[in-house]
CSV table of N, CA and C in Angstrom, one decimal:
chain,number,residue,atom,x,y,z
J,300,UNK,N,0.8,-1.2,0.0
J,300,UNK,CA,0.0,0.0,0.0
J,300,UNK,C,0.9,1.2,0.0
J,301,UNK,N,0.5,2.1,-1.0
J,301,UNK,CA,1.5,3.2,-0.8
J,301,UNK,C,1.0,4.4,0.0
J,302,UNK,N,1.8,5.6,0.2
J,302,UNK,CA,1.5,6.3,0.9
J,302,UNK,C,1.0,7.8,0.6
J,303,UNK,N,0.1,8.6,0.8
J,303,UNK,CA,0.4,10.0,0.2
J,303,UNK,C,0.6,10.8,0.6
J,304,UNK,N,1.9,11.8,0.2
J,304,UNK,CA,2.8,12.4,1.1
J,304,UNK,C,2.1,13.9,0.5
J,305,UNK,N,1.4,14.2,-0.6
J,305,UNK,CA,1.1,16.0,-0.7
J,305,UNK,C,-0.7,15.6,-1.4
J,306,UNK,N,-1.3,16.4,-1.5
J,306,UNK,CA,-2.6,16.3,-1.8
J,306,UNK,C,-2.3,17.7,-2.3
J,307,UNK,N,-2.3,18.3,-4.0
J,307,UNK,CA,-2.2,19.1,-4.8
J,307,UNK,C,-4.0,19.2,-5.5
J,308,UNK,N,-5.0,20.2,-5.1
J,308,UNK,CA,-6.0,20.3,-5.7
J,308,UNK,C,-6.9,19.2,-5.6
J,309,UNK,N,-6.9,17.9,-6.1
J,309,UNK,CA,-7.3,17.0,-6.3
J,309,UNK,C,-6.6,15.8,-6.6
J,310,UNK,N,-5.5,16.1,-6.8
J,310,UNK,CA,-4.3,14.9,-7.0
J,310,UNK,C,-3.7,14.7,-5.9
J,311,UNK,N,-3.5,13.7,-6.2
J,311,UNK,CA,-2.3,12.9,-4.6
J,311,UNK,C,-1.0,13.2,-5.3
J,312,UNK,N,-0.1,12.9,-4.4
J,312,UNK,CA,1.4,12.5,-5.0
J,312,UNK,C,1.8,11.7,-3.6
J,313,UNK,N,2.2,10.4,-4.3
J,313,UNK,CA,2.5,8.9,-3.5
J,313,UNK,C,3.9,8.8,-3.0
J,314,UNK,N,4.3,8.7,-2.1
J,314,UNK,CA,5.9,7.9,-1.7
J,314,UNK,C,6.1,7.1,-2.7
J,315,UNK,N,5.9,6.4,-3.6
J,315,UNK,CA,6.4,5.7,-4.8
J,315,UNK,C,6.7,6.9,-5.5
J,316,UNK,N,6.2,7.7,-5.8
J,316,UNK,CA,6.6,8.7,-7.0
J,316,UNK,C,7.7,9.5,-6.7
J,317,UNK,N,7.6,10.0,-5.7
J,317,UNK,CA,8.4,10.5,-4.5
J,317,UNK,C,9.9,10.1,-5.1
J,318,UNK,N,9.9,8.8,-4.8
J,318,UNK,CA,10.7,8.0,-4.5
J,318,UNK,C,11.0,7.8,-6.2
J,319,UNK,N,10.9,7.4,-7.0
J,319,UNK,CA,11.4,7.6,-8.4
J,319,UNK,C,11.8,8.6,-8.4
J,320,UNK,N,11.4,9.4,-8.6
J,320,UNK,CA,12.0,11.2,-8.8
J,320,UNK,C,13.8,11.2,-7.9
J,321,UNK,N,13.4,10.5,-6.7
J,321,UNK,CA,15.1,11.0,-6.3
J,321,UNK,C,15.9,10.2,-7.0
J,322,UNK,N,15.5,8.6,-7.4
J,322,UNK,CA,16.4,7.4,-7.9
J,322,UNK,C,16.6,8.2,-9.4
J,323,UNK,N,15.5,8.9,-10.3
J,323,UNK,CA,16.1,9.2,-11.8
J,323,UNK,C,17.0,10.9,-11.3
J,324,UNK,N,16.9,11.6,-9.9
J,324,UNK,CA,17.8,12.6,-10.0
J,324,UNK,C,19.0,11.8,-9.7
J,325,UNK,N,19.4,10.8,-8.9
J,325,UNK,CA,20.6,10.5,-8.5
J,325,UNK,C,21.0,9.8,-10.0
J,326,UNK,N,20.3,9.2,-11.0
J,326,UNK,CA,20.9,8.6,-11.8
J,326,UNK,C,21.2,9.6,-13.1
J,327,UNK,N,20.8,10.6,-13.4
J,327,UNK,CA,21.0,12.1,-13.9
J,327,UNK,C,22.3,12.3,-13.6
J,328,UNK,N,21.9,12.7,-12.3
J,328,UNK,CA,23.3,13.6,-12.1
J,328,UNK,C,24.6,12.4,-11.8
J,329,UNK,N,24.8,11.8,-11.3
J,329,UNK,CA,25.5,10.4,-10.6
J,329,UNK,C,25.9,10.7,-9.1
J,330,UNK,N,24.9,11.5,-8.5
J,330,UNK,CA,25.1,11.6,-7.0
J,330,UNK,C,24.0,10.9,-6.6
J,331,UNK,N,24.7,11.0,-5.1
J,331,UNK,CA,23.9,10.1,-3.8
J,331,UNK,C,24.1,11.2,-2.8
J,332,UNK,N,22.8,11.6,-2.0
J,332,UNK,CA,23.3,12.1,-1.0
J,332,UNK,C,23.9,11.2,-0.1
J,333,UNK,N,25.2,11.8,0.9
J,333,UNK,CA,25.8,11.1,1.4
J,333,UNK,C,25.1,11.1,3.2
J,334,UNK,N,24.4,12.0,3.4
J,334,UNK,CA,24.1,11.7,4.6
J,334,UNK,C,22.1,11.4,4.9
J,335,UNK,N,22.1,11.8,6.2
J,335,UNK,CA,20.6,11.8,6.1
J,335,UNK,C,19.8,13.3,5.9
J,336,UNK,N,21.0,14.4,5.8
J,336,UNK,CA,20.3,15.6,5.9
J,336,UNK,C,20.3,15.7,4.5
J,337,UNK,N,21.0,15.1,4.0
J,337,UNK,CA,21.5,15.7,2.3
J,337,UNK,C,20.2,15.0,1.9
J,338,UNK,N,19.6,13.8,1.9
J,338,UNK,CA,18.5,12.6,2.1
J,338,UNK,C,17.3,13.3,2.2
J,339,UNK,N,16.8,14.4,3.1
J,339,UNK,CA,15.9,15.1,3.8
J,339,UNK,C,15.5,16.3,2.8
J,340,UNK,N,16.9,16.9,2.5
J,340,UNK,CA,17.4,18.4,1.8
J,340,UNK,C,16.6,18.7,0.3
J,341,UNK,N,17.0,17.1,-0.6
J,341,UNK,CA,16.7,16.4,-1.7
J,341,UNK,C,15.5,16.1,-1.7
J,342,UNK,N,14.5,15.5,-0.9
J,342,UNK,CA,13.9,15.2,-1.1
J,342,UNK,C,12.7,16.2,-0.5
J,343,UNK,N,13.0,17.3,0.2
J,343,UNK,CA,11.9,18.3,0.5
J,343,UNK,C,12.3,19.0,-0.8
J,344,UNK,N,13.2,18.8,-1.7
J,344,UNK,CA,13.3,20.1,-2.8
J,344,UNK,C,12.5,19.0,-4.3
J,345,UNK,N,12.8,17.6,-4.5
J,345,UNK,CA,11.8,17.2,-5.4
J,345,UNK,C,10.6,17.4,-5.2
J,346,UNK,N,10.0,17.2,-3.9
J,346,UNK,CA,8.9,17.1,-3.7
J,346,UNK,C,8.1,18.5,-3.9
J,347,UNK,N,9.0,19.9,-3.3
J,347,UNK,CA,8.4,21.0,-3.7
J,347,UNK,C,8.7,21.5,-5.4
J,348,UNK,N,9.3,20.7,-6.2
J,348,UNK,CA,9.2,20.6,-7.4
J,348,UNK,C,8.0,20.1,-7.8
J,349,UNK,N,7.8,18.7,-7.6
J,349,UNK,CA,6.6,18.0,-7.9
J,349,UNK,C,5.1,18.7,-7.4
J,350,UNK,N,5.1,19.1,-6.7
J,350,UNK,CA,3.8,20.1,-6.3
J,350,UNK,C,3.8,20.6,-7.5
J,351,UNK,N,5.1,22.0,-7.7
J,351,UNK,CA,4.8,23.0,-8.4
J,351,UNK,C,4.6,22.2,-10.1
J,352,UNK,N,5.1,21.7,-10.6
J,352,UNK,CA,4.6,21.1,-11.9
J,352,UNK,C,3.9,20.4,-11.6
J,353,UNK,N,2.9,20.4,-10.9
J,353,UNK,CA,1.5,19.6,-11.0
J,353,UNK,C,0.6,20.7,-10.8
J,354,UNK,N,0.9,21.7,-9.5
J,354,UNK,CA,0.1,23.3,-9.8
J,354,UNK,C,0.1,23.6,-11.2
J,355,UNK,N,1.5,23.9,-12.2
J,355,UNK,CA,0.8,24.5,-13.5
J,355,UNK,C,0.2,23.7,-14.1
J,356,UNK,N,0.3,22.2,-14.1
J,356,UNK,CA,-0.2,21.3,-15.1
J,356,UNK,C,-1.7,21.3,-14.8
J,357,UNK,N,-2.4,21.4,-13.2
J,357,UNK,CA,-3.7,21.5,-13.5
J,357,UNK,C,-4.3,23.4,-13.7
J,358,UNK,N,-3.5,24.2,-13.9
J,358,UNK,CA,-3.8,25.2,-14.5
J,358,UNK,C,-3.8,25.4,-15.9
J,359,UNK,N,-2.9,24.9,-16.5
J,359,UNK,CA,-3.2,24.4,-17.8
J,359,UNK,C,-4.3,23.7,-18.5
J,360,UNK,N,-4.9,22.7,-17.7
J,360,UNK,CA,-6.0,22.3,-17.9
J,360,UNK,C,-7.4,23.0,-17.7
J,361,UNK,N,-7.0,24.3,-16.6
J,361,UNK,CA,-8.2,25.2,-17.0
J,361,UNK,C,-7.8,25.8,-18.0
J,362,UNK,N,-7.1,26.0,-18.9
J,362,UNK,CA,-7.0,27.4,-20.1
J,362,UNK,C,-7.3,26.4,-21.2
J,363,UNK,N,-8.7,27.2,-21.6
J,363,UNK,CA,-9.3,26.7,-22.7
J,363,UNK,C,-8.9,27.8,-23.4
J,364,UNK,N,-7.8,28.8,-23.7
J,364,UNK,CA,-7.8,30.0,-24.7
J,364,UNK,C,-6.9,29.3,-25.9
J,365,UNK,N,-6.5,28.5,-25.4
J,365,UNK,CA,-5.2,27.8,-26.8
J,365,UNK,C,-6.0,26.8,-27.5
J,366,UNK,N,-6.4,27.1,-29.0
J,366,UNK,CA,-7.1,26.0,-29.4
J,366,UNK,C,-5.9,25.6,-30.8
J,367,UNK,N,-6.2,24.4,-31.3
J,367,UNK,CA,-5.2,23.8,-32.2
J,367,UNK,C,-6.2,23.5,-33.6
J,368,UNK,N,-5.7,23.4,-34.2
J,368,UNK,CA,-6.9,23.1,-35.1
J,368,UNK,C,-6.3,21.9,-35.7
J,369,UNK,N,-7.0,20.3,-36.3
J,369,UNK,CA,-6.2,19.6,-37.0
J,369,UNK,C,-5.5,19.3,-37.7
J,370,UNK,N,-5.1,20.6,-38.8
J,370,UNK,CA,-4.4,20.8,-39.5
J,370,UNK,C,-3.0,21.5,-39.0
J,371,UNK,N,-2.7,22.0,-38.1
J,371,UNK,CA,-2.0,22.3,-37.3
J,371,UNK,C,-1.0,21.4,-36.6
J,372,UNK,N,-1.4,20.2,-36.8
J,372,UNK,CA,-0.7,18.9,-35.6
J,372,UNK,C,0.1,18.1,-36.8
């Protein structure tokens, strides 16, 4: 059973996801934090990442002003 660590609008965001986000930054960059603060530091800064791109993503979804037309794609 997983966990949810932020409630964004109507979206969760789970300790699984959480938890990917730090394993694809450490495999990005090729660091590990080395302690438990570095551990804490990292992972309160993905996570207020992940908020904020989920804040504009469901604002995005209110702007109905950008229309495409199918000839356009």
């Amino acid at each position: 059973l997983d966990r949810i660590i932020a409630i964004v609008g109507k979206e969760a965001i789970l300790a699984s996801e959480l938890a990917g986000q730090m394993q694809i930054y450490s495999l990005q960059t090729g660091r590990k934090p080395n302690s438990e603060q570095e551990v804490i530091a990292l992972r309160d800064r993905l996570l207020d990442e992940m908020v904020t791109d989920l804040l504009f993503l469901q604002e995005a979804r209110k702007d109905t002003s950008i229309k495409v037309r199918d000839e356009e794609i």
